[in-house]
mmCIF file of C-alpha atoms in Angstrom:
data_model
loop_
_atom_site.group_PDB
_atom_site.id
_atom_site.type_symbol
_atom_site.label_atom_id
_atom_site.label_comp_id
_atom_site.label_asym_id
_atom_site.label_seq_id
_atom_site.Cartn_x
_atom_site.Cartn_y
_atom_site.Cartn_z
ATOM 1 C CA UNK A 1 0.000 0.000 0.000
ATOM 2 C CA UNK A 2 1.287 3.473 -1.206
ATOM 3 C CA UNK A 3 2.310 5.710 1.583
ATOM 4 C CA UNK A 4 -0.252 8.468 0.192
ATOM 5 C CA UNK A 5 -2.856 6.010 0.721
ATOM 6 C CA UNK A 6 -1.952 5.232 4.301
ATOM 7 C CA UNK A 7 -1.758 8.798 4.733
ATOM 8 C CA UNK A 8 -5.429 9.282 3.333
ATOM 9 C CA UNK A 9 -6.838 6.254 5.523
ATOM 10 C CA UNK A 10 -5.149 7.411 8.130
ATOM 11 C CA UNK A 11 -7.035 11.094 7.977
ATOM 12 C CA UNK A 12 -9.988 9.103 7.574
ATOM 13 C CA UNK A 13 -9.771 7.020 10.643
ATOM 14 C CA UNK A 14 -8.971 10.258 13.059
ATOM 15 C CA UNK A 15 -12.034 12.023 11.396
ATOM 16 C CA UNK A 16 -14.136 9.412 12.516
ATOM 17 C CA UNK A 17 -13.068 9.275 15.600
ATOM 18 C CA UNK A 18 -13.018 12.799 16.608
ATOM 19 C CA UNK A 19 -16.386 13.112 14.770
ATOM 20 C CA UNK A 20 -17.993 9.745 17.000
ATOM 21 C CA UNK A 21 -16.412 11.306 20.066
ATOM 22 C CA UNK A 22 -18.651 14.659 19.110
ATOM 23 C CA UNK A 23 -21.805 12.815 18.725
ATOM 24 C CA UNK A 24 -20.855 10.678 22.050
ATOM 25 C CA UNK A 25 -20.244 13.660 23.416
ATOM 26 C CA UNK A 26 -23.420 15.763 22.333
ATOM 27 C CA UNK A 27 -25.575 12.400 23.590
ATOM 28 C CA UNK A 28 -24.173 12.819 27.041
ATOM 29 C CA UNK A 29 -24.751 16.688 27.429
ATOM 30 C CA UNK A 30 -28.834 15.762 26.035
ATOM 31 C CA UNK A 31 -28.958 13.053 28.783
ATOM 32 C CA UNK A 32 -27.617 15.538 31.494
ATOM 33 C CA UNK A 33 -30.033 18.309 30.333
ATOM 34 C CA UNK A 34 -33.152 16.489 30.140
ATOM 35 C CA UNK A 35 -32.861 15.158 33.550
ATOM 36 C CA UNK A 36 -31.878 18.616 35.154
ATOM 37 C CA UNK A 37 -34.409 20.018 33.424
ATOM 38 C CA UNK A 38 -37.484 17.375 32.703
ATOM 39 C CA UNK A 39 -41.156 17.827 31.359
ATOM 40 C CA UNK A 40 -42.886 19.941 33.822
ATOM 41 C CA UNK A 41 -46.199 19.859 31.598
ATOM 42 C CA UNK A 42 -48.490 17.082 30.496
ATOM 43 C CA UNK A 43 -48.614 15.971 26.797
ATOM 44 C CA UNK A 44 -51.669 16.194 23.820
ATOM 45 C CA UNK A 45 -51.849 14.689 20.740
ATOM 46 C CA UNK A 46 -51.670 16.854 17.950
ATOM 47 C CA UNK A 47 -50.790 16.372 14.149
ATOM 48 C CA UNK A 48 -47.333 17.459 14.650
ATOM 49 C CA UNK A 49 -47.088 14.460 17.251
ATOM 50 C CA UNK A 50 -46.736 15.323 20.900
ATOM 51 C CA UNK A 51 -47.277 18.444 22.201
ATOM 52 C CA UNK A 52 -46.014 19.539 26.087
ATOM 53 C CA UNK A 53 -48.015 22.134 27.406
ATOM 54 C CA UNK A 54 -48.829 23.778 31.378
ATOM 55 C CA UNK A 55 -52.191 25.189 32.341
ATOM 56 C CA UNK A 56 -52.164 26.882 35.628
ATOM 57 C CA UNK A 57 -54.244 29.455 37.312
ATOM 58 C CA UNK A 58 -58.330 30.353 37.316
ATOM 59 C CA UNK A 59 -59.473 33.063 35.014
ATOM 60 C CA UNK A 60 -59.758 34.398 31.949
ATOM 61 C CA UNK A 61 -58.091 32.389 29.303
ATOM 62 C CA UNK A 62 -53.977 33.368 28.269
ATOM 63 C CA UNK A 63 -51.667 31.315 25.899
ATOM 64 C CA UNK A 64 -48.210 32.391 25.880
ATOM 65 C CA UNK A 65 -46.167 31.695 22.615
ATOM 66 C CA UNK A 66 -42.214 31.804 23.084
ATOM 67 C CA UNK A 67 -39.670 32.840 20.531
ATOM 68 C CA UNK A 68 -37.045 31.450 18.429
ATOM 69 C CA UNK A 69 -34.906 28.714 20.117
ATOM 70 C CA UNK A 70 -37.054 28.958 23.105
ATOM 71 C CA UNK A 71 -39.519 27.029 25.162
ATOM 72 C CA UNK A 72 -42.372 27.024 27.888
ATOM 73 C CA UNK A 73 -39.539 27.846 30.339
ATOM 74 C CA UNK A 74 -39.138 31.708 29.253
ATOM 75 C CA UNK A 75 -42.309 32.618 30.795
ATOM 76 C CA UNK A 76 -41.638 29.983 34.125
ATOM 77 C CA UNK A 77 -39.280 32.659 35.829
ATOM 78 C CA UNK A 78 -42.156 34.715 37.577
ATOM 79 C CA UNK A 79 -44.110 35.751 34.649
ATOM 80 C CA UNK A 80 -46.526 32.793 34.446
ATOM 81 C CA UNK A 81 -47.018 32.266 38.237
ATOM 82 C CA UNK A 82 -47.888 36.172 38.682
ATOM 83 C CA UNK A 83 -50.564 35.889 35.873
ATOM 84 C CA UNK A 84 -52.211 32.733 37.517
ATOM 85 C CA UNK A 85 -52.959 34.385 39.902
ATOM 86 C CA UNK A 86 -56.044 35.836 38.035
ATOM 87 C CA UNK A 87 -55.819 33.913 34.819
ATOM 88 C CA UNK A 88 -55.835 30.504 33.666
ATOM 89 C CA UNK A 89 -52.329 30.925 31.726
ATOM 90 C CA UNK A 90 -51.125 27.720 29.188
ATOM 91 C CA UNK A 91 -47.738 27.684 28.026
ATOM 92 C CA UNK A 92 -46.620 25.473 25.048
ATOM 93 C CA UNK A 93 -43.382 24.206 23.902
ATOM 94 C CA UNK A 94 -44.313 25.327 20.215
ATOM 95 C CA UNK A 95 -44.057 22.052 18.055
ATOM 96 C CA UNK A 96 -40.096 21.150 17.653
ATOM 97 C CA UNK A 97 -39.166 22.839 21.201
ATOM 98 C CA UNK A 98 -39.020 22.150 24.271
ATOM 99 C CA UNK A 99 -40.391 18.647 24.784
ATOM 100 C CA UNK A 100 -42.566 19.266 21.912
ATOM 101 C CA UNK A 101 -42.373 16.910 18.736
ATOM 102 C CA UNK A 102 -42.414 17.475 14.971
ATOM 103 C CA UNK A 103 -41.940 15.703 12.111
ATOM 104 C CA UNK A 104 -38.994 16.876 9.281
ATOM 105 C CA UNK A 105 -42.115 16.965 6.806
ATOM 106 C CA UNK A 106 -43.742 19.588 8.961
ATOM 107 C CA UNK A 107 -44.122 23.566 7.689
ATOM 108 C CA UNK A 108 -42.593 25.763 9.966
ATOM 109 C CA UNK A 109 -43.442 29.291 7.918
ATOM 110 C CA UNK A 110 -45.245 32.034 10.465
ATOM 111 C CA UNK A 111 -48.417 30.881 8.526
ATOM 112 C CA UNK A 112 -48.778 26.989 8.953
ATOM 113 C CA UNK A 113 -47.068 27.662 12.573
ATOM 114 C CA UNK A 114 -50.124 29.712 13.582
ATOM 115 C CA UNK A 115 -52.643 27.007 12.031
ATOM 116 C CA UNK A 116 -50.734 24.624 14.568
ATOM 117 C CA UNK A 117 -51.017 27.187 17.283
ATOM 118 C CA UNK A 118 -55.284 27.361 16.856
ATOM 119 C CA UNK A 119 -55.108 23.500 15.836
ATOM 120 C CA UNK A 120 -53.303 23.021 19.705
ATOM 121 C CA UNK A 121 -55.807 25.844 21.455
ATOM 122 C CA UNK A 122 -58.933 23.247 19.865
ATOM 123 C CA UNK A 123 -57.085 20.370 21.048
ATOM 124 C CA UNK A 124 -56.835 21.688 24.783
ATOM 125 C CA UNK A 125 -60.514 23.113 24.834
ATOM 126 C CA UNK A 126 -59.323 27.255 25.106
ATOM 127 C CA UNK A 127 -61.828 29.559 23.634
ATOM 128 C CA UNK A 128 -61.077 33.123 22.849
ATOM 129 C CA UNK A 129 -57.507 33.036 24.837
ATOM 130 C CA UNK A 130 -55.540 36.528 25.161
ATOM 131 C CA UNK A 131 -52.187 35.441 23.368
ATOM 132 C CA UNK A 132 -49.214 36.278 24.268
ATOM 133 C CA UNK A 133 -46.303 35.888 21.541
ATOM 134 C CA UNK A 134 -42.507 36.944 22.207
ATOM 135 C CA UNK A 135 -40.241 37.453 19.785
ATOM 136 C CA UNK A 136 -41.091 34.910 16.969
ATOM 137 C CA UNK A 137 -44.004 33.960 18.967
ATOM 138 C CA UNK A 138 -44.971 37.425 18.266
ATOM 139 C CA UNK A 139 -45.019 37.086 14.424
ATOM 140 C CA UNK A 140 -46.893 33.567 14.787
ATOM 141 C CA UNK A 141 -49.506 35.496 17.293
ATOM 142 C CA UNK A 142 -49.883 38.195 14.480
ATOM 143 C CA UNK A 143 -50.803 35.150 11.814
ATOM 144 C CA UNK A 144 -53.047 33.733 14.284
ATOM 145 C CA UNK A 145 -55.263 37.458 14.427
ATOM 146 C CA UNK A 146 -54.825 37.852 10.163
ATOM 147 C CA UNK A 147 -56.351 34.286 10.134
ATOM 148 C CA UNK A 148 -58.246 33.237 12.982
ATOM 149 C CA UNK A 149 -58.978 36.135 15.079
ATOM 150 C CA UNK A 150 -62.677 35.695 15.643
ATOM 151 C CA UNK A 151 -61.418 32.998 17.811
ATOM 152 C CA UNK A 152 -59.198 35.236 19.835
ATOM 153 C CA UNK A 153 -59.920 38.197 22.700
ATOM 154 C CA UNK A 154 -56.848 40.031 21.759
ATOM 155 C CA UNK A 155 -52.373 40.252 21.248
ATOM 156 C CA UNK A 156 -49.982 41.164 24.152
ATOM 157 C CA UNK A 157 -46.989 41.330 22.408
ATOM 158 C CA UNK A 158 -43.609 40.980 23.636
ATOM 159 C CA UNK A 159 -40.347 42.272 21.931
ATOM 160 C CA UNK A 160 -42.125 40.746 18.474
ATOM 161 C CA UNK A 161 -40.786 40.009 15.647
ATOM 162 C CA UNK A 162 -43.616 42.035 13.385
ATOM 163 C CA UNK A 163 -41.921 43.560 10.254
ATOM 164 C CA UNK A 164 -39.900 42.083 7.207
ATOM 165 C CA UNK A 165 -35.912 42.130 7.839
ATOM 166 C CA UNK A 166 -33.392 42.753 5.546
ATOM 167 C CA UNK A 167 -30.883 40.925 7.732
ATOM 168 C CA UNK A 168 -31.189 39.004 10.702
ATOM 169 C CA UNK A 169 -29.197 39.453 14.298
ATOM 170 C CA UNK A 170 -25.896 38.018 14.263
ATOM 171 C CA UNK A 171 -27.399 36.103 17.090
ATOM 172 C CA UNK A 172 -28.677 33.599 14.889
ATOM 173 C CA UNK A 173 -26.146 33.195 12.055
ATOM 174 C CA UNK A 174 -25.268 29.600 12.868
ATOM 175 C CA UNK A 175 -28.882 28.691 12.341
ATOM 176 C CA UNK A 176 -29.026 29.692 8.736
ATOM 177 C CA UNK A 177 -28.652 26.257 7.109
ATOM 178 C CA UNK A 178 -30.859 25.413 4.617
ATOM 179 C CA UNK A 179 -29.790 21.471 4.018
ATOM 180 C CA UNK A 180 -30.975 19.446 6.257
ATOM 181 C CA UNK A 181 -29.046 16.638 5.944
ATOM 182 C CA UNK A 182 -25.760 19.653 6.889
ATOM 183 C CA UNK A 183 -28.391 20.739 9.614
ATOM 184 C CA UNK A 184 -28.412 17.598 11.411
ATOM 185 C CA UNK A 185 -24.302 16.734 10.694
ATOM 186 C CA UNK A 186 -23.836 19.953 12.388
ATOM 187 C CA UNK A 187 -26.396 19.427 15.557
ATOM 188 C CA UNK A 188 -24.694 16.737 16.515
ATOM 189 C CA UNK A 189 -21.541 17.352 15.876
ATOM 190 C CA UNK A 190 -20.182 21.350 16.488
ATOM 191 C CA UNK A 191 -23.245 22.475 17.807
ATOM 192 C CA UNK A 192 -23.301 21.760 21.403
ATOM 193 C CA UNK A 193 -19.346 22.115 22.114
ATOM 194 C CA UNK A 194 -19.542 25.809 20.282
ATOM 195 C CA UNK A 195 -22.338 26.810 22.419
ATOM 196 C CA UNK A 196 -20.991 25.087 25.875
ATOM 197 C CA UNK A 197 -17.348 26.820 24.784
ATOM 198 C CA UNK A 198 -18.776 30.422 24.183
ATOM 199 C CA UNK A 199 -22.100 31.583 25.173
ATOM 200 C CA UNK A 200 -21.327 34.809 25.756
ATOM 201 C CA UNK A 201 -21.330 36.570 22.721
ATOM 202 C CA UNK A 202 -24.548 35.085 21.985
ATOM 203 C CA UNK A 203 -25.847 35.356 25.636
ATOM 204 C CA UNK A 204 -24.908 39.683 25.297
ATOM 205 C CA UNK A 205 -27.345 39.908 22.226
ATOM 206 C CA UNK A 206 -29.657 38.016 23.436
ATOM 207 C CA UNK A 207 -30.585 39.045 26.820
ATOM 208 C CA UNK A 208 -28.173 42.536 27.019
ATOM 209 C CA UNK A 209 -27.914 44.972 27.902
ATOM 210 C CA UNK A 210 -29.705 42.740 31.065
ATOM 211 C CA UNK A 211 -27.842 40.436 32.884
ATOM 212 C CA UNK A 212 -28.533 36.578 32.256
ATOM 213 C CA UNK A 213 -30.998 35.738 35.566
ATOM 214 C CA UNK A 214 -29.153 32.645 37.598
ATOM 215 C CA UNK A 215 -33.094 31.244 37.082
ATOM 216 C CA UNK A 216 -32.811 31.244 33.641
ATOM 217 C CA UNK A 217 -30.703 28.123 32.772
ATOM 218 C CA UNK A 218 -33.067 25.595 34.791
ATOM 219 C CA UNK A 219 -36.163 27.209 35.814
ATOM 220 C CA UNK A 220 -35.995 29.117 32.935
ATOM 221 C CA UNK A 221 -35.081 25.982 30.710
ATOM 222 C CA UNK A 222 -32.098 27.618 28.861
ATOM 223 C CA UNK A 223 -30.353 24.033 29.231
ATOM 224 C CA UNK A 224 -32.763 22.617 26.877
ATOM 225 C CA UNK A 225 -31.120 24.366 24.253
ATOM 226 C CA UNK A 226 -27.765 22.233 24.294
ATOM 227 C CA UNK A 227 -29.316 19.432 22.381
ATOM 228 C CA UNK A 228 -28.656 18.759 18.669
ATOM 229 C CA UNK A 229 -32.702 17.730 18.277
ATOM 230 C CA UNK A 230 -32.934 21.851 19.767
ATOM 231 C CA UNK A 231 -30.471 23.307 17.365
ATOM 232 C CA UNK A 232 -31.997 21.164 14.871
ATOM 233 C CA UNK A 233 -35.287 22.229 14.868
ATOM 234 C CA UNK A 234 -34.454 26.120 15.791
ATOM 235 C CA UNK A 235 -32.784 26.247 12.687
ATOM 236 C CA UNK A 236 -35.812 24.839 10.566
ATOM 237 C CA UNK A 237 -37.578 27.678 12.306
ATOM 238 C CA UNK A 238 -35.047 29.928 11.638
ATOM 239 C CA UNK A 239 -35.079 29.528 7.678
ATOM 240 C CA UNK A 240 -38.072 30.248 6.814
ATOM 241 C CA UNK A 241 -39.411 32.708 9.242
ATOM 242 C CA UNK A 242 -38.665 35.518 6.818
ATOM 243 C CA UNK A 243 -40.839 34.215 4.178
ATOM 244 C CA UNK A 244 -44.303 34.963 5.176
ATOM 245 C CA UNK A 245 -43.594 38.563 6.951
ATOM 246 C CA UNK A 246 -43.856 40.722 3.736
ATOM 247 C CA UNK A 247 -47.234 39.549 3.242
ATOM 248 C CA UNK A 248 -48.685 39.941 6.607
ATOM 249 C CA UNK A 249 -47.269 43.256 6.993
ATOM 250 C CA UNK A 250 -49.558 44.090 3.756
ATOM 251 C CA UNK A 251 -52.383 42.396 5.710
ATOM 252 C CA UNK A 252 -51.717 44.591 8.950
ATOM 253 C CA UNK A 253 -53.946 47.299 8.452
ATOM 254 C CA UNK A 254 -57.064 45.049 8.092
ATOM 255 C CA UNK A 255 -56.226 43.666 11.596
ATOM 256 C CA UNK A 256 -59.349 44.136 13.755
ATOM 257 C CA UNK A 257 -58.205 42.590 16.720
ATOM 258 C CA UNK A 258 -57.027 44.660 19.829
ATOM 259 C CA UNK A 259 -53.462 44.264 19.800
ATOM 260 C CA UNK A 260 -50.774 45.839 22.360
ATOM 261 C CA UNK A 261 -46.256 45.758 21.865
ATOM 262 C CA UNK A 262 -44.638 45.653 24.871
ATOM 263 C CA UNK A 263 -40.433 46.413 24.179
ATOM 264 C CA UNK A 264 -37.451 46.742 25.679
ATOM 265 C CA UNK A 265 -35.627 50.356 24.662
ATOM 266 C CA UNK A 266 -32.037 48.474 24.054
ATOM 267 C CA UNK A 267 -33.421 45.059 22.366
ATOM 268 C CA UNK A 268 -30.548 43.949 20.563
ATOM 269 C CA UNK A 269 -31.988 41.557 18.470
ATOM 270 C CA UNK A 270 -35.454 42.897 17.232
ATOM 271 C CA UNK A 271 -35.417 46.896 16.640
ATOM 272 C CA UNK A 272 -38.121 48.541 18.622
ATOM 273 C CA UNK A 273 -38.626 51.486 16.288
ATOM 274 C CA UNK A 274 -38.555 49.219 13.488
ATOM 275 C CA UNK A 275 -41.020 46.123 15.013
ATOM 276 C CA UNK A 276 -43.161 48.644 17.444
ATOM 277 C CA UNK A 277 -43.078 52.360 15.827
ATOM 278 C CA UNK A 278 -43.320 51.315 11.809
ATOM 279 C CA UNK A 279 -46.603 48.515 12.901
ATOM 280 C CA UNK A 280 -48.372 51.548 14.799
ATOM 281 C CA UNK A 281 -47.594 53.981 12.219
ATOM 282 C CA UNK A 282 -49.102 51.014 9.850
ATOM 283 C CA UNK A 283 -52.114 50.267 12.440
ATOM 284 C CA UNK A 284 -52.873 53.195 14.714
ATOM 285 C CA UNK A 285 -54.851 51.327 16.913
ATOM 286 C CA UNK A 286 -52.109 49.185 18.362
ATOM 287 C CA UNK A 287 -50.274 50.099 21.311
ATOM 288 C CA UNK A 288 -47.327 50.315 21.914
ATOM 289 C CA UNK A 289 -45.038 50.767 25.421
ATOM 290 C CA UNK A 290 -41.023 50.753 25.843
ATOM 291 C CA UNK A 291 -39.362 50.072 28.651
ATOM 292 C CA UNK A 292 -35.488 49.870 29.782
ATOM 293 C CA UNK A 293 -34.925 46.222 28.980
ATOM 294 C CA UNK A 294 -33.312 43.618 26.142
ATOM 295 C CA UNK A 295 -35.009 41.332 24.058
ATOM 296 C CA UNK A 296 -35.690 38.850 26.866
ATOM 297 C CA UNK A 297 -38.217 40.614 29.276
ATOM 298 C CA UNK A 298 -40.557 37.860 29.710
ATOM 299 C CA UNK A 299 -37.016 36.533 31.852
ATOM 300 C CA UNK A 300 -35.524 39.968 33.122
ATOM 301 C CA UNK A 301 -38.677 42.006 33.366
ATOM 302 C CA UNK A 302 -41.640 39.404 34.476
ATOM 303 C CA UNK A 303 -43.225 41.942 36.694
ATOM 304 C CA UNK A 304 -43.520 44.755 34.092
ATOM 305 C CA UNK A 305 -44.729 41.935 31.823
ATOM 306 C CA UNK A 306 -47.205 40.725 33.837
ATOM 307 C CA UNK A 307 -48.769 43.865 34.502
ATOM 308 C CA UNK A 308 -48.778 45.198 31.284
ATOM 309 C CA UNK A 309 -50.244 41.579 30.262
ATOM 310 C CA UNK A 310 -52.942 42.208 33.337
ATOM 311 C CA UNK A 311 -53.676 45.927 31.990
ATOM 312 C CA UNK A 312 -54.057 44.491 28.215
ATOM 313 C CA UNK A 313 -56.427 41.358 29.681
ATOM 314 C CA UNK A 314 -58.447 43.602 31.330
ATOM 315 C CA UNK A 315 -59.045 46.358 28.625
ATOM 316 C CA UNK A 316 -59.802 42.962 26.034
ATOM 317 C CA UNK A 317 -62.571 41.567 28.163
#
């Protein structure tokens, strides 16, 4: 055997290795996640398989809707727990997150998300539910309202994603993979090391200028998000979020649903003038309210939240 060949095989072999050791690796941080941070719902059957939700509370009817990479656990920190206290408030890992399932084959435009989103609120008996959509869950809230909205009381919205972008935060540039056969190579491979090795940059657009809450990685559920099936599915999310926005901005001014923005004044990731000022200027009738904050205030604001959710639930009735 030629020594070039050896050479070649012998690249090969220490690929494979290194790359088994990643997915070995990447295996063991998902089986130390999921039992720090377990199902805290109960499960329904829905066509995109298994759905985790938690109901809590007595009330008129909420349904909070989390953002991009996110799950149920964004509103846990406070946020849900004041609103119960008046409400009946459900939380859902949207299809894909959290302990949520969906299939490859499933759409995961703004459009068919917010079918899924009423198809889930028939499934668990909710009428007319107050929703509350944050970031992402925003935009899928606003589909819900062009669509559905006799079936809804009204929007809170927090930090939402609302208008078409030209460019995306820099946040979410390693979810911009539109293969999914390199999506999944790279969720269990790089994924979970490059997030476990440097969360900070991300962590400073995400939740800055606000400090990351010491709640947030368990109660909060921002473990969850080192597994590949979590990176996986974000970044199915992530690809085609853009595509439906320049039509529903069109639809906007029909909107006939009371709607209200809630943002944070230095949201890195979403622009409030941009997602809160351009919609009103669109749609006078929304409201909109800044506050000193990030992009994550359902984590690092819960109390404003809740009582701006309280003031819009009340007004809605």
């Amino acid at each position: 055997m030629s020594p070039i060949v050896l050479i070649v095989l012998a690249v090969v072999g220490i690929t494979a290795v290194i790359l088994l050791g990643l997915v070995i690796y990447a295996i063991w941080i998902q089986w130390n996640v999921q039992r720090s941070v377990p199902p805290r719902g109960a499960f329904v059957p829905v066509s995109t398989g298994k759905l985790h939700y938690l109901s809590c509370g007595n009330g008129p009817e909420i349904v909070m809707i989390h953002g991009l990479g996110g799950q149920m656990g964004n509103f846990d920190t406070g946020l849900a727990d004041n609103l119960a206290r008046d409400h009946r408030v459900t939380l859902i890992d949207r299809p894909g997150m959290g302990y949520s399932e969906r299939p490859a084959s499933t759409p995961t435009n703004i459009m068919a998300q917010a079918d899924q989103m009423m198809e889930i609120i028939k499934a668990l008996g909710i009428e007319r539910p107050l929703i509350v959509g944050h970031s992402l869950g925003g935009a899928i809230a606003l589909g819900m309202a062009l669509r559905h909205g006799s079936k809804l009381r009204g929007l809170a919205l927090l930090a939402p994603l609302t208008m078409p972008v030209e460019e995306a935060s820099e946040a979410f540039a390693g979810l911009a993979i539109r293969s999914d056969i390199l999506r999944r190579f790279v969720g269990w491979t790089f994924a979970v090391p490059t997030m476990i090795r440097r969360p900070e940059p991300v962590e400073e657009l995400i939740f800055g200028p606000d400090p990351v809450p010491d709640t947030y990685a368990i109660r909060g559920g921002g473990l969850l998000g080192l597994r590949p099936r979590h990176f996986i599915q974000a970044s199915r999310d992530f690809v085609n979020t853009a595509d439906d926005l320049p039509s529903m901005a069109r639809e906007y001014p029909r909107l006939t649903l009371p709607v209200r923005i809630l943002f944070g004044r230095e949201d890195r990731i979403l622009d409030p003038e941009h997602h809160g000022a351009d919609l009103v200027t669109r749609v006078p009738q929304i409201g909109l309210e800044l506050i000193d904050g990030g992009h994550m205030i359902p984590v690092t604001r819960p109390e404003t939240c809740a009582t701006f959710i309280r003031r819009a639930s009340q007004a809605m009735t």
